[in-house]
XYZ file of C-alpha atoms in Angstrom:
668
model
C 0.184 -0.107 0.111
C 1.611 3.447 -1.183
C 1.223 6.817 1.029
C 1.311 10.154 -0.376
C 2.331 8.949 -3.882
C 0.211 11.398 -5.472
C 1.881 14.988 -5.055
C -0.371 18.115 -4.911
C 0.080 19.889 -8.070
C -2.585 22.754 -7.951
C -4.287 24.473 -4.961
C -6.958 27.214 -5.285
C -6.695 29.217 -2.336
C -10.333 31.268 -1.251
C -11.085 33.953 1.196
C -13.359 31.912 3.725
C -10.687 29.130 4.784
C -10.926 26.183 2.500
C -8.555 25.353 -0.254
C -9.474 23.347 -3.630
C -6.706 20.866 -3.749
C -5.408 18.541 -7.021
C -3.456 15.638 -6.790
C -2.183 13.938 -9.946
C 0.189 11.119 -10.672
C 0.829 8.057 -12.709
C 1.086 4.578 -10.883
C 1.234 0.936 -11.555
C 1.057 -2.206 -9.606
C -0.947 -0.664 -7.020
C -4.348 -1.961 -5.801
C -4.445 0.299 -2.716
C -3.792 4.272 -2.684
C -3.457 5.598 0.974
C -4.135 9.179 1.335
C -3.854 10.955 4.691
C -5.913 13.929 6.006
C -6.542 15.710 9.230
C -9.719 14.501 11.049
C -11.171 17.799 11.088
C -11.257 17.612 7.406
C -12.958 14.428 6.920
C -16.406 15.824 6.671
C -15.151 18.237 3.887
C -13.303 15.135 2.094
C -16.427 13.044 2.070
C -18.625 15.854 0.959
C -16.138 17.033 -2.082
C -13.618 13.997 -2.980
C -13.221 13.434 -6.820
C -11.321 10.445 -8.000
C -10.410 10.209 -11.622
C -8.706 7.491 -13.570
C -7.700 8.715 -17.082
C -5.917 5.500 -18.112
C -8.208 3.064 -20.203
C -6.558 0.213 -18.511
C -7.188 1.329 -14.960
C -10.661 1.461 -12.726
C -11.921 2.897 -9.595
C -13.374 0.731 -7.430
C -14.365 2.106 -4.229
C -12.916 4.431 -1.654
C -12.793 3.339 2.139
C -11.676 5.466 5.238
C -11.213 5.119 8.782
C -14.480 5.283 10.887
C -14.612 7.884 13.864
C -14.519 5.673 16.775
C -13.040 5.843 20.230
C -10.007 3.657 19.904
C -9.426 3.090 23.565
C -13.009 1.933 23.702
C -12.322 -0.313 20.643
C -9.235 -1.767 22.303
C -10.687 -2.310 25.648
C -13.228 -4.680 23.679
C -10.705 -6.981 22.314
C -8.663 -9.624 23.967
C -5.278 -8.136 23.712
C -5.121 -4.544 25.653
C -1.785 -3.317 26.738
C -1.194 -0.476 29.024
C 1.382 2.381 28.506
C 4.035 0.938 30.901
C 4.267 -2.674 31.214
C 3.318 -3.911 27.990
C 5.180 -7.409 27.889
C 3.729 -8.265 31.215
C 0.247 -7.095 29.952
C 0.814 -9.469 27.063
C 1.658 -12.437 28.806
C -1.345 -12.007 31.021
C -3.628 -11.414 27.949
C -2.267 -14.606 26.544
C -3.838 -16.760 29.626
C -5.964 -19.273 28.016
C -4.069 -19.305 24.599
C -1.673 -21.814 23.056
C 1.653 -20.485 22.420
C 5.051 -21.826 22.123
C 8.022 -20.280 24.257
C 11.668 -20.274 23.204
C 13.525 -20.802 26.492
C 17.536 -21.402 26.426
C 17.348 -22.852 22.800
C 14.473 -25.175 23.539
C 10.756 -24.676 22.268
C 8.060 -25.772 24.582
C 4.250 -25.605 23.531
C 1.561 -25.170 25.710
C -1.439 -23.151 27.319
C -0.671 -19.977 29.143
C -1.603 -20.350 32.862
C -0.674 -16.961 33.985
C 2.142 -14.561 35.112
C 3.463 -14.205 39.034
C 4.613 -10.612 38.948
C 5.342 -8.252 41.619
C 6.417 -5.044 41.018
C 8.287 -4.252 43.751
C 10.775 -7.185 43.418
C 14.033 -5.621 42.695
C 15.259 -8.959 41.326
C 13.522 -9.296 37.762
C 14.503 -13.166 37.889
C 11.700 -13.508 40.870
C 8.920 -12.830 38.610
C 7.490 -16.029 36.866
C 5.373 -17.056 33.856
C 3.256 -20.462 34.036
C 2.399 -22.652 31.020
C 0.332 -26.095 31.107
C 2.125 -28.489 28.794
C -0.403 -31.348 28.047
C 2.233 -33.711 26.729
C 3.633 -33.905 30.122
C 0.462 -33.010 31.939
C 2.279 -30.581 33.906
C 2.490 -27.012 34.920
C 5.906 -25.458 34.389
C 7.256 -22.171 35.612
C 9.961 -20.144 34.184
C 11.673 -17.057 34.933
C 10.747 -13.956 32.863
C 14.429 -13.645 31.973
C 14.523 -16.847 30.710
C 11.882 -16.199 27.641
C 13.726 -15.263 24.382
C 10.563 -15.003 22.087
C 6.879 -16.331 22.034
C 4.985 -17.952 18.828
C 1.248 -17.272 19.138
C -0.493 -20.319 17.846
C -4.052 -18.732 17.827
C -5.205 -16.714 15.151
C -7.736 -14.683 17.072
C -4.703 -13.600 19.325
C -2.314 -12.901 16.325
C -5.559 -10.492 14.740
C -6.093 -8.832 18.232
C -2.371 -7.985 18.778
C -2.067 -6.776 15.193
C -5.131 -4.388 15.451
C -3.887 -3.112 19.144
C -0.616 -2.133 17.236
C -2.202 -0.343 14.472
C -4.581 1.286 16.588
C -1.436 2.359 18.573
C 0.139 3.888 15.887
C -3.088 5.818 15.118
C -3.652 6.888 18.498
C -0.217 8.329 18.565
C -1.382 10.476 15.525
C -4.861 11.357 16.925
C -5.531 13.984 14.255
C -4.738 11.656 11.240
C -6.763 9.888 9.358
C -6.607 7.437 6.175
C -8.519 7.357 3.173
C -7.785 4.429 0.785
C -8.576 4.356 -2.879
C -8.977 0.926 -3.920
C -8.019 0.416 -7.832
C -8.390 -2.375 -10.472
C -5.841 -2.567 -13.208
C -2.186 -2.617 -13.501
C -1.687 1.350 -14.343
C -3.410 4.218 -13.489
C -3.312 7.948 -14.447
C -5.026 9.363 -11.241
C -6.315 12.919 -10.682
C -7.958 13.511 -7.284
C -9.715 16.808 -6.089
C -11.272 17.547 -2.932
C -12.069 20.554 -0.722
C -10.331 21.116 2.530
C -9.549 23.588 5.231
C -6.762 25.795 4.612
C -5.448 29.313 5.743
C -6.981 32.300 4.223
C -4.472 33.611 1.483
C -4.006 37.362 1.933
C -2.444 40.248 -0.033
C 0.202 42.924 0.719
C 0.780 45.802 -1.479
C 3.461 48.360 -2.120
C 2.687 51.714 -3.920
C 5.793 53.766 -5.301
C 4.626 57.300 -6.247
C 6.138 59.459 -8.803
C 5.347 63.165 -7.751
C 6.637 64.904 -10.867
C 5.066 62.500 -13.037
C 2.017 61.977 -10.978
C 2.219 58.314 -11.708
C 2.235 55.286 -9.321
C 3.328 51.734 -9.474
C 1.291 49.322 -7.487
C 2.810 45.964 -6.657
C 0.754 42.989 -5.104
C 2.118 40.069 -3.149
C 0.106 37.180 -2.405
C 0.919 35.613 0.923
C 0.290 31.786 1.426
C 0.857 29.303 4.363
C 1.515 25.696 4.130
C 0.119 24.015 7.272
C -0.046 20.422 5.602
C 2.172 17.630 6.973
C 3.936 17.450 3.446
C 6.084 19.848 1.492
C 4.520 21.441 -1.558
C 6.799 21.274 -4.433
C 6.228 23.290 -7.562
C 2.504 23.684 -7.366
C 0.243 25.607 -9.144
C -1.165 28.345 -7.152
C -4.730 30.088 -7.828
C -5.602 32.819 -5.419
C -9.224 33.675 -5.604
C -11.055 36.735 -4.451
C -14.557 34.964 -4.676
C -16.418 33.650 -1.740
C -18.511 30.476 -2.589
C -20.847 28.978 -0.298
C -19.014 26.471 1.864
C -20.201 24.582 4.943
C -19.473 21.528 7.068
C -21.798 18.621 6.916
C -21.104 15.815 9.003
C -20.906 12.779 7.192
C -17.855 11.275 9.091
C -19.593 10.585 12.142
C -21.681 7.486 12.320
C -25.419 7.930 12.773
C -27.388 5.264 14.606
C -31.120 5.519 14.497
C -33.094 4.415 17.406
C -35.728 1.781 16.139
C -38.996 0.697 17.339
C -39.050 -2.535 19.450
C -41.527 -4.874 18.254
C -42.699 -7.853 20.244
C -43.186 -11.423 18.625
C -46.766 -12.299 18.237
C -48.862 -15.028 16.330
C -49.570 -14.055 12.781
C -51.686 -15.749 9.988
C -49.881 -17.172 7.244
C -49.610 -14.398 4.607
C -51.123 -14.610 1.373
C -49.539 -14.432 -2.020
C -49.447 -10.973 -3.070
C -49.099 -9.756 -6.949
C -47.390 -6.603 -7.807
C -49.076 -4.164 -10.143
C -47.375 -4.165 -13.858
C -46.430 -0.536 -13.346
C -44.724 -1.110 -10.149
C -42.967 -4.116 -11.836
C -41.979 -2.033 -14.456
C -40.695 0.552 -12.271
C -38.723 -1.694 -10.089
C -36.975 -3.640 -13.065
C -35.923 -0.463 -14.456
C -34.380 0.510 -11.245
C -32.543 -2.670 -10.942
C -31.121 -2.289 -14.361
C -29.756 1.236 -14.042
C -27.837 0.071 -10.878
C -29.101 3.033 -8.562
C -28.560 2.262 -4.972
C -29.786 4.180 -2.106
C -27.124 5.189 0.590
C -28.756 5.811 3.947
C -27.715 9.130 5.453
C -24.832 8.529 7.940
C -23.277 5.168 6.694
C -20.005 4.902 4.984
C -20.068 5.868 1.493
C -20.051 3.281 -1.326
C -18.518 3.169 -4.663
C -21.192 3.340 -7.534
C -21.901 0.346 -9.541
C -19.172 0.312 -12.125
C -19.837 -0.502 -15.862
C -16.654 -1.763 -17.874
C -16.022 1.430 -19.393
C -16.461 3.322 -15.973
C -12.956 4.964 -14.720
C -14.451 7.358 -11.976
C -15.528 7.538 -8.455
C -17.175 10.766 -7.188
C -18.732 10.970 -3.891
C -21.878 12.966 -3.507
C -23.397 12.351 -7.094
C -24.954 9.767 -8.883
C -23.160 10.377 -12.295
C -19.732 10.779 -13.232
C -18.153 14.350 -12.818
C -16.280 15.702 -15.968
C -12.877 16.960 -15.755
C -12.475 20.482 -14.954
C -11.177 22.926 -17.303
C -7.344 23.958 -16.908
C -6.924 27.620 -16.619
C -4.442 29.172 -19.057
C -0.858 29.508 -17.647
C 0.154 32.050 -20.009
C 1.289 35.351 -18.327
C 3.224 38.588 -19.159
C 4.127 39.281 -15.588
C 4.210 37.067 -12.407
C 0.341 36.093 -12.668
C -2.771 36.757 -15.069
C -5.938 37.768 -13.542
C -9.108 36.306 -14.929
C -12.801 36.431 -14.086
C -14.508 33.041 -14.158
C -18.354 33.367 -13.307
C -18.577 35.423 -9.956
C -15.125 34.915 -9.080
C -11.926 36.679 -9.878
C -8.705 34.439 -9.958
C -4.972 35.234 -9.838
C -3.191 32.417 -11.390
C 0.417 32.302 -10.341
C 2.329 31.395 -13.636
C 5.397 30.091 -12.072
C 4.778 26.879 -9.683
C 5.554 27.260 -6.223
C 7.593 25.096 -3.567
C 6.577 25.801 0.119
C 8.297 23.751 2.684
C 5.762 22.068 5.250
C 5.452 24.634 8.157
C 6.236 27.558 6.174
C 4.697 30.383 4.232
C 5.581 32.028 1.025
C 4.985 35.506 -0.694
C 4.205 35.396 -4.468
C 3.782 38.411 -6.719
C 0.582 38.486 -8.155
C 0.515 41.977 -9.928
C 2.422 45.166 -11.088
C 0.470 47.923 -12.401
C 0.997 51.488 -13.540
C -1.861 54.236 -13.005
C -2.001 57.808 -13.448
C -2.132 59.042 -9.689
C -3.293 62.257 -8.001
C -2.335 63.558 -4.542
C -5.231 65.241 -2.654
C -6.075 66.053 0.933
C -9.466 64.662 2.150
C -11.233 66.010 5.333
C -14.149 64.061 6.428
C -16.806 65.806 8.136
C -18.398 64.763 11.808
C -15.388 62.815 12.996
C -14.198 65.463 15.235
C -10.639 65.560 13.383
C -9.148 68.992 12.513
C -6.219 67.658 9.812
C -6.949 66.454 6.497
C -5.377 63.130 5.198
C -2.965 62.973 2.399
C -4.249 60.238 -0.395
C -3.281 59.021 -3.428
C -6.057 58.770 -5.803
C -6.051 56.472 -8.886
C -8.812 54.618 -11.097
C -8.268 50.989 -11.564
C -8.217 50.830 -15.621
C -6.345 47.409 -15.379
C -7.865 43.967 -15.772
C -7.566 42.836 -12.091
C -9.760 43.262 -9.068
C -7.708 43.937 -6.082
C -8.522 42.224 -2.941
C -8.526 43.982 0.584
C -4.984 44.371 1.966
C -2.439 46.643 3.685
C 0.029 49.125 1.571
C 3.065 50.707 2.031
C 3.581 53.721 0.201
C 6.836 55.134 -1.072
C 7.109 58.487 -2.370
C 10.468 59.665 -4.337
C 12.362 56.838 -2.637
C 11.242 57.858 1.097
C 8.666 55.728 2.984
C 5.764 58.274 3.439
C 3.047 56.212 5.194
C 1.039 53.068 5.204
C -2.983 52.315 3.914
C -5.309 49.511 3.475
C -6.434 48.734 -0.138
C -10.029 48.278 -0.094
C -11.628 45.773 -2.607
C -11.590 47.374 -5.844
C -13.549 46.487 -8.767
C -12.679 47.391 -12.333
C -12.716 51.032 -13.488
C -13.312 52.095 -9.823
C -11.957 55.179 -8.471
C -9.830 55.000 -4.935
C -8.460 57.151 -2.728
C -5.844 55.875 -0.300
C -5.048 57.934 3.006
C -1.735 57.181 4.209
C -0.726 60.229 6.242
C -2.102 63.188 8.223
C -0.881 66.713 7.121
C -0.557 68.884 10.402
C 0.008 71.790 8.268
C -3.519 72.000 7.064
C -6.341 72.623 9.589
C -10.129 72.655 8.736
C -12.596 74.289 11.305
C -15.909 72.828 11.135
C -19.010 74.953 12.266
C -22.603 73.732 11.970
C -26.151 75.311 12.925
C -29.333 74.665 11.848
C -32.788 76.717 12.019
C -35.992 77.527 10.566
C -37.152 80.147 7.894
C -41.122 80.718 7.820
C -42.341 80.202 4.260
C -46.221 80.335 4.467
C -49.409 79.220 6.368
C -51.244 76.096 5.484
C -54.686 75.258 6.610
C -56.112 71.911 6.690
C -60.121 71.522 6.941
C -59.425 67.774 8.747
C -58.033 69.748 11.640
C -60.614 72.200 12.334
C -61.804 70.252 15.137
C -58.425 70.333 16.578
C -58.119 74.001 16.500
C -54.809 73.878 14.544
C -53.222 74.697 11.535
C -49.576 74.486 9.949
C -46.767 76.881 9.593
C -44.857 75.800 6.361
C -41.026 76.429 7.161
C -37.617 75.424 5.447
C -35.632 73.805 8.018
C -31.921 74.840 7.130
C -28.737 72.843 7.965
C -25.883 75.140 7.269
C -22.204 73.721 7.614
C -19.020 76.047 7.229
C -15.670 74.573 6.746
C -12.790 76.966 7.286
C -9.312 75.712 5.744
C -5.954 77.012 6.935
C -3.143 76.241 4.821
C 0.033 77.044 6.470
C 2.270 75.186 4.257
C 4.289 76.644 1.455
C 2.361 74.674 -1.605
C -1.039 74.768 -2.795
C -3.277 72.139 -1.262
C -5.762 70.350 -3.391
C -8.565 69.311 -0.546
C -11.484 67.232 -0.679
C -14.182 68.021 1.809
C -16.316 64.965 2.494
C -19.679 66.162 3.660
C -22.424 63.806 5.015
C -26.102 64.808 3.984
C -27.870 66.370 7.012
C -31.075 63.948 6.705
C -33.361 62.086 4.124
C -35.267 64.625 2.317
C -32.753 67.454 2.424
C -31.140 69.142 -0.786
C -28.310 71.483 -1.443
C -29.163 75.174 -2.044
C -27.163 78.477 -2.451
C -24.247 76.204 -2.576
C -22.082 75.025 -5.797
C -22.825 71.494 -7.073
C -20.972 68.594 -5.371
C -18.057 67.089 -7.376
C -18.684 63.536 -6.652
C -21.461 61.817 -4.661
C -21.293 58.387 -2.773
C -23.760 56.596 -0.799
C -22.897 58.354 2.420
C -20.901 61.491 1.404
C -21.074 64.542 -1.128
C -17.499 65.950 -1.971
C -16.433 69.243 -2.964
C -12.816 69.828 -4.149
C -11.128 73.191 -3.636
C -7.595 74.548 -3.936
C -6.129 76.640 -1.156
C -3.084 78.460 -1.797
C 0.015 78.438 0.283
C -0.233 80.164 3.803
C -3.912 81.082 3.084
C -7.399 80.303 3.931
C -10.713 79.386 2.219
C -14.252 79.069 3.376
C -16.826 76.380 2.124
C -20.305 77.079 3.073
C -22.642 74.161 2.330
C -26.404 74.758 2.675
C -29.193 72.014 2.880
C -32.966 72.332 3.288
C -36.235 70.363 3.591
C -39.803 71.548 3.839
C -41.442 71.038 7.135
C -44.857 71.936 8.781
C -44.919 72.755 12.284
C -48.418 73.073 13.941
C -50.081 76.201 15.650
C -53.218 76.492 17.996
C -55.656 79.108 16.987
C -56.385 79.753 20.566
C -52.289 80.951 21.051
C -52.659 83.542 18.252
C -52.251 87.239 19.603
C -52.164 90.457 17.578
C -48.591 90.883 17.990
C -48.015 87.255 16.316
C -50.489 88.334 13.370
C -48.905 91.783 12.981
C -45.589 90.113 12.519
C -46.808 87.391 9.921
C -48.536 90.454 8.040
C -45.577 92.557 7.871
C -43.174 89.622 6.761
C -45.795 88.871 4.125
C -46.552 85.232 5.413
C -50.219 85.954 4.674
C -52.336 88.480 2.978
C -55.015 91.336 4.336
C -57.888 88.935 4.092
C -56.334 86.017 5.842
C -55.033 88.351 8.496
C -58.539 89.552 8.970
C -60.151 86.034 9.247
C -57.449 84.919 11.593
C -58.035 87.941 13.552
C -61.925 87.388 13.943
C -61.160 83.792 15.004
C -58.819 85.062 17.602
C -61.253 87.629 18.892
C -63.937 84.708 19.220
C -61.233 82.888 21.472
C -60.470 85.840 23.326
C -64.404 86.279 24.197
C -64.764 82.578 24.786
C -61.640 83.182 27.361
C -63.325 86.074 28.856
C -66.633 83.937 29.429
C -64.226 81.185 30.803
C -62.619 83.786 33.269
C -66.459 85.001 34.298
C -67.359 81.144 34.668
C -64.036 80.581 36.999
C -65.164 83.427 39.133
C -68.489 82.270 39.605
C -67.087 78.884 40.597
C -64.944 80.630 43.148
C -67.939 82.328 44.483
C -69.863 79.182 44.882
C -67.065 77.867 46.957
C -66.756 80.481 49.139
C -70.559 80.565 49.708
C -70.478 76.855 50.425
C -67.464 77.433 52.899
C -69.450 80.243 54.793
C -72.828 77.716 54.853
C -70.733 74.937 56.331
C -69.382 77.526 59.234
C -73.091 78.738 59.867
C -74.418 75.243 60.099
C -71.684 74.332 62.476
C -72.864 77.304 64.683
C -76.737 76.577 64.578
C -75.951 72.979 65.785
C -74.861 75.019 69.577
C -77.199 77.900 69.453
C -80.446 77.765 71.370
C -83.931 79.102 70.527
C -84.394 81.825 73.168
C -82.759 85.073 74.197
C -79.593 86.232 72.543
C -78.906 82.913 71.054
C -82.588 82.895 69.745
C -81.900 86.053 67.969
C -78.235 85.286 66.768
C -79.727 82.054 65.358
C -82.348 83.694 63.511
C -79.877 85.924 61.918
C -77.862 83.074 60.627
C -80.772 81.649 59.125
C -81.540 84.668 57.236
C -78.124 84.699 55.865
C -78.182 81.026 54.842
C -81.282 82.172 52.908
C -79.574 85.052 51.161
C -76.795 82.648 50.225
C -79.150 80.114 48.551
C -80.782 82.630 46.467
C -77.290 83.880 45.191
C -76.560 79.966 44.362
C -79.415 80.107 42.446
C -78.672 83.431 40.573
C -75.086 81.859 39.944
C -76.582 78.692 38.267
C -78.737 80.718 36.086
C -75.759 83.046 35.012
C -73.580 79.922 34.620
C -75.864 78.409 32.259
C -76.343 81.378 30.120
C -72.285 81.613 29.864
C -72.444 77.918 28.855
C -74.763 78.539 25.968
C -72.466 81.310 24.800
C -69.432 79.237 24.969
C -70.915 76.712 23.055
C -72.471 79.540 20.406
C -68.574 80.810 20.182
C -67.426 77.110 19.727
C -69.483 77.093 16.888
C -68.796 80.327 15.304
C -65.030 79.389 15.937
C -65.269 75.836 13.927
C -67.485 77.473 11.168
C -64.928 79.977 10.719
C -62.136 77.586 10.694
C -63.728 75.538 8.328
C -64.427 78.390 6.005
C -60.702 79.665 6.184
C -59.505 76.199 5.396
C -61.676 75.631 2.335
C -60.965 78.989 0.965
C -57.214 78.516 1.521
C -57.267 74.924 0.228
C -59.197 75.885 -3.067
């Protein structure tokens, strides 16, 4: 059985922790090809493994793999189970009852093992004895363990258990390793094996060299890959992919045993013969001829039925999978970029060698761009200095993956930045430094500007109308350039809110999802002010009862309404004033009633203690007369309050009618 005879020839690295691996090789005289994988990758292997035999004389029969079982538990169930420390003593003890042949001082003795008399405290190892029953002599013979040179196992079960223990002991030392065996038929094989397995995310690192006089920049990209496999990568073709295909772990490796319902035995009648319907017979016959096999979920995968011309085993599909198309290896620089479907791939033209446990940087692009140096100030961040940026448009054929970039200007290191994910024809700015010689002072304010009045008939019952206003958001950016050169500044201004539009401001040079950008040039040792004004129309509600002559006069003066509207609002205001006066009178009557009640209460308390004769009788009569006067006044107040309430209702109707009349007129 061979191991690792098929080298890795190609790896496609993705950005979400998986790689697509390809192994190729020609072998002959092999029936079993053994491949090693990490335990954590077995679910991916069972989900994605593709095995192709391109040799007409070869055939893939099936694939087997180590099941996920508890090694220690399996060993405990076997007849031979050796500890970590006294394996020889444990072996002799485990052989109790088995037939063996001992080689002792040149003599062969065959018998059945009785046991071992072993005491770990004996410093003299010769005191530890081994007992063997010899049927020919009908005796139990005993020897010192030091006399035993070797042992022949006569029992096949013991041989198999010992072999199993040793194999599993090796596997136990490599707990993370699992083996997949490709079973072959034929003398020669041209094999291609492909699969998905976990892999470190590939990353990219950039260098940007800026030539200030020519306004050009050279962008160099290096792909960073890591070899975490248990083998060296020799002359492997690398493909670095910017796409993120959907990938997940599906547990196919853990055996799944379903609980079955227990059915008790019972007496049953002899079943009658059953005839299948013709359509069912036809369907079953067709299915048998096609060789379709249903594999229960969780069971070990089986090879699909193989015809004579079949050369392929593919896990997860009923039909043979076609060979994947090879990508072009031609390149003008270190790599070619190509978009395949929704993914962009960097095809490294030169095969790469990465030793086990090492990493590598491979050049993936070198591109020249027209480049402009700009300063960028982003509002609402609380920073006073703008960033220095380099701006260019990706007019190359490449898509750039996100990664760090080191910026060099005229042979000097000037800063670092993060290159975002950049599509084709996309404009990008890379902020790499802060300019402390340029400051921006940001001032913001917002206020309302009265535009007109709006009357809504639906709100007549609520006694309210609206002021139509423009809510203004004004931002002033004062730029001070203390350097000795011109500064091209881009001010990024976030919109104030949804529905706000720019007015009395020059049009923005650029617009993004979150910002509007203005570009200004500030001469050396000078200042510049950019004013950005935004507005939206709002409606602030007002209550008619809160109107005053001062408010109406101001609105008329500012021409927010005409003379007729002024008179109509004045009439409504006067009705509210009259209504308020009546309300005040009613309140005074209520106060008087409360005062009378308090007085009556006091008089009633006095009457309880006064007699009917003499001075008390005179005083008592006076109190009674006072109570009568109070009662008469209460009746007068009640009538007066009813009159005021009737008047209030009339005023409310008049107010409502006037408001409706005004609303209809204005809405018409």
